[in-house]
Coordinates of C-alpha atoms in Angstrom, one line a residue:
X70 CA 89.4 110.0 70.1
X71 CA 88.9 109.6 73.8
X72 CA 90.8 106.4 75.7
X73 CA 87.9 104.5 76.5
X74 CA 86.5 104.2 72.6
X75 CA 90.0 103.2 71.0
X76 CA 90.3 100.5 73.6
X77 CA 86.3 99.4 73.2
X78 CA 87.5 99.5 69.3
X79 CA 90.8 97.8 69.5
X80 CA 89.5 94.1 68.9
X81 CA 91.6 90.9 67.3
X82 CA 90.7 91.6 63.5
X83 CA 91.5 88.0 61.9
X84 CA 89.7 88.6 58.3
X85 CA 91.0 92.0 56.3
X86 CA 90.8 94.0 53.2
X87 CA 93.6 92.2 52.6
X88 CA 93.6 94.7 48.9
X89 CA 94.7 98.0 50.6
X90 CA 98.1 98.5 51.3
X91 CA 98.9 99.9 54.4
X92 CA 102.2 102.7 54.0
X93 CA 104.9 102.3 55.1
X94 CA 105.2 105.6 57.2
X95 CA 102.5 104.1 59.1
X96 CA 104.2 100.9 59.7
X97 CA 107.2 102.6 61.4
X98 CA 104.6 105.2 62.9
X99 CA 103.6 102.2 64.7
X100 CA 106.6 101.0 65.8
X101 CA 107.3 103.9 67.3
X102 CA 104.7 103.5 70.0
X103 CA 106.1 101.0 70.6
X104 CA 109.7 101.9 70.6
X105 CA 108.7 104.1 73.6
X106 CA 106.5 101.7 75.7
X107 CA 107.8 101.2 78.8
X108 CA 110.1 97.8 79.8
X109 CA 111.3 96.1 82.4
X110 CA 115.0 97.7 83.6
X111 CA 114.8 99.9 80.8
X112 CA 116.6 96.7 79.6
X113 CA 114.5 97.2 75.6
X114 CA 115.4 93.8 74.9
X115 CA 112.8 93.9 71.4
X116 CA 113.2 93.9 68.6
X117 CA 111.1 93.6 65.4
X118 CA 110.4 92.6 61.6
X119 CA 108.4 94.2 59.7
X120 CA 106.3 91.9 56.6
X121 CA 105.0 93.4 53.4
X122 CA 106.0 92.1 50.5
X123 CA 103.3 89.0 49.6
X124 CA 106.0 87.1 49.2
X125 CA 107.5 87.1 52.2
X126 CA 103.3 86.8 53.9
X127 CA 102.8 83.8 51.9
X128 CA 105.6 82.2 53.5
X129 CA 104.4 83.1 57.0
X130 CA 100.8 81.9 57.3
X131 CA 101.0 78.4 57.2
X132 CA 102.9 78.8 59.9
X133 CA 100.1 80.6 62.4
X134 CA 96.9 79.3 64.1
X135 CA 93.7 81.1 63.9
X136 CA 91.0 81.3 65.9
X137 CA 91.2 78.2 68.5
X138 CA 87.8 78.5 69.3
X139 CA 86.7 78.4 65.8
X140 CA 87.5 74.7 65.9
X141 CA 86.6 74.6 61.3
X142 CA 87.5 78.2 60.5
X143 CA 91.6 77.8 59.1
X144 CA 92.0 81.0 59.4
X145 CA 91.3 84.4 56.4
X146 CA 90.8 83.2 52.8
X147 CA 93.0 84.9 50.3
X148 CA 91.6 87.9 49.7
X149 CA 91.1 88.7 53.5
X150 CA 94.6 88.0 54.9
X151 CA 97.0 90.5 57.1
X152 CA 99.3 93.0 54.6
X153 CA 101.4 93.8 57.0
X154 CA 103.1 90.9 60.2
X155 CA 105.2 92.9 62.8
X156 CA 107.5 89.5 63.5
X157 CA 108.4 90.5 68.3
X158 CA 111.3 89.7 69.4
X159 CA 113.7 88.8 71.9
X160 CA 117.2 90.5 71.4
X161 CA 119.3 88.4 74.6
X162 CA 121.6 89.7 74.5
X163 CA 120.4 92.8 75.9
X164 CA 117.9 91.2 78.0
X165 CA 118.7 92.2 81.5
X166 CA 116.4 89.7 83.3
X167 CA 114.2 86.7 83.7
X168 CA 112.1 86.3 80.2
X169 CA 109.1 86.8 82.2
X170 CA 109.5 89.9 83.0
X171 CA 109.6 90.8 79.0
X172 CA 106.6 89.3 78.2
X173 CA 105.0 92.2 80.2
X174 CA 106.9 94.7 78.1
X175 CA 105.6 92.9 75.3
X176 CA 102.3 92.8 75.6
X177 CA 102.8 96.7 76.7
X178 CA 104.4 97.5 73.6
X179 CA 102.1 95.5 71.2
X180 CA 99.1 96.8 72.8
X181 CA 100.4 100.6 71.9
X182 CA 101.0 99.2 68.1
X183 CA 97.4 98.1 67.8
X184 CA 95.8 101.2 69.6
X185 CA 97.7 103.3 67.4
X186 CA 96.5 102.0 64.8
X187 CA 93.1 101.4 65.5
X188 CA 92.9 105.2 65.6
X189 CA 94.3 105.0 62.0
X190 CA 90.8 102.6 61.0
X191 CA 93.7 99.8 61.2
X192 CA 93.3 97.0 62.7
X193 CA 95.2 93.5 63.9
X194 CA 95.6 89.8 65.7
X195 CA 98.0 88.8 68.6
X196 CA 98.9 85.7 67.8
X197 CA 101.0 83.8 69.6
X198 CA 100.2 79.4 68.5
X199 CA 102.7 79.4 65.0
X200 CA 105.3 76.8 64.0
X201 CA 108.3 77.3 65.7
X202 CA 109.8 76.5 61.6
X203 CA 109.1 80.2 61.3
X204 CA 112.8 81.4 62.8
X205 CA 114.4 79.2 60.4
X206 CA 111.5 80.1 57.1
X207 CA 113.1 83.8 58.6
X208 CA 116.5 83.7 58.8
X209 CA 115.9 84.6 62.2
X210 CA 119.9 84.1 64.1
X211 CA 119.4 82.4 67.9
X212 CA 120.5 85.5 69.3
X213 CA 116.7 86.3 68.8
X214 CA 113.5 84.8 70.1
X215 CA 109.7 85.1 68.4
X216 CA 108.0 85.9 71.3
X217 CA 104.5 86.5 68.2
X218 CA 103.7 87.2 65.4
X219 CA 101.6 90.5 65.5
X220 CA 99.0 90.5 61.5
X221 CA 97.6 94.1 60.3
X222 CA 95.1 95.0 57.4
X223 CA 92.8 96.9 56.9
X224 CA 89.7 95.4 58.3
X225 CA 86.5 92.5 56.4
X226 CA 85.1 91.8 59.4
X227 CA 83.0 93.5 62.2
X228 CA 83.0 92.9 65.7
X229 CA 80.7 93.1 68.4
X230 CA 80.9 93.0 72.1
X231 CA 78.5 91.1 74.1
X232 CA 77.7 91.2 77.7
X233 CA 78.6 87.3 79.6
X234 CA 75.3 84.5 79.4
X235 CA 74.7 82.3 82.3
X236 CA 76.5 79.9 81.8
X237 CA 79.8 81.8 81.8
X238 CA 80.7 80.1 78.2
X239 CA 83.6 83.2 77.1
X240 CA 83.8 81.3 73.8
X241 CA 84.2 83.7 71.7
X242 CA 81.6 83.0 67.9
X243 CA 80.6 83.9 65.1
X244 CA 76.9 84.2 63.5
X245 CA 75.4 83.9 60.4
X246 CA 76.2 87.0 59.5
X247 CA 79.7 85.9 60.0
X248 CA 79.8 89.6 62.4
X249 CA 82.0 88.1 65.2
X250 CA 80.8 88.4 69.1
X251 CA 82.9 88.4 71.9
X252 CA 81.8 87.8 75.7
X253 CA 83.0 89.7 78.4
X254 CA 82.4 90.0 81.7
X255 CA 80.8 92.9 83.5
X256 CA 83.1 95.0 85.8
X257 CA 81.5 93.9 88.6
X258 CA 82.7 89.9 87.8
X259 CA 86.9 91.0 87.7
X260 CA 86.5 93.2 91.5
X261 CA 87.9 91.5 93.6
X262 CA 86.3 93.1 97.4
X263 CA 88.8 94.1 99.6
X264 CA 87.9 91.3 102.7
X265 CA 90.7 92.8 105.4
X266 CA 89.8 93.6 109.2
X267 CA 88.6 96.8 110.3
X268 CA 91.9 98.9 110.0
X269 CA 92.0 101.3 113.7

C-alpha cells in the first residue's frame, strides 16, 4: 500500500468488533514500530503497557472520555469496545529534557503504531482525556506518568473524509447510517505563502 493511501486510511476509529481479538504477536510487532521511532536526544523515555485481558479492559474503559464533539454519545457499546489498549507512559528517570520533547516523541511513536495497524486492517484511537485514577487502577508507580491511551481493534464503523464546508466547521459527525464524517481543510488552506521582501 502506498504511503498516501495508508495515511488516508489511518483514521480515529471508536467502534470495534469486540469479538475479534488481535494476536499478541501482532501487538508486539506494532510496539516494535514505536521502539524504532525517532526520539529527542535519543532519550527513548517512552514505555508501553499492553492490556488485552477482558477484566483489565473493563477496568480501563470507564476511565476514558470518547469523542468530545459527539456530546450525546457515551462511547462504544458492549460488543463494540476495544480489544486492546496500549498505555503510553513517560519513564521520568529516562527523560533527559523538558517534558514537551517527549510529547513530540509520543506523536511519532503512536503514528507509527497506527500506520502499522492500518496496514493489517486494525485501527485505533488516541485518547488523551482520561481519569487521573488510571495510574491507581493499573498500579502504576510514581516513576511513570500516563501520557496517552491508545485503543485498538478491528473496525465496526466507516470513516469518511469530507472537504471542509464554507462555514469552517471542523467538528466530526455521524449520519443516520452511523457513518463517521471528518471535515478536512484543503491543501491550499494549510500552506502559508512566503511573504518576504525580494532577495537580490
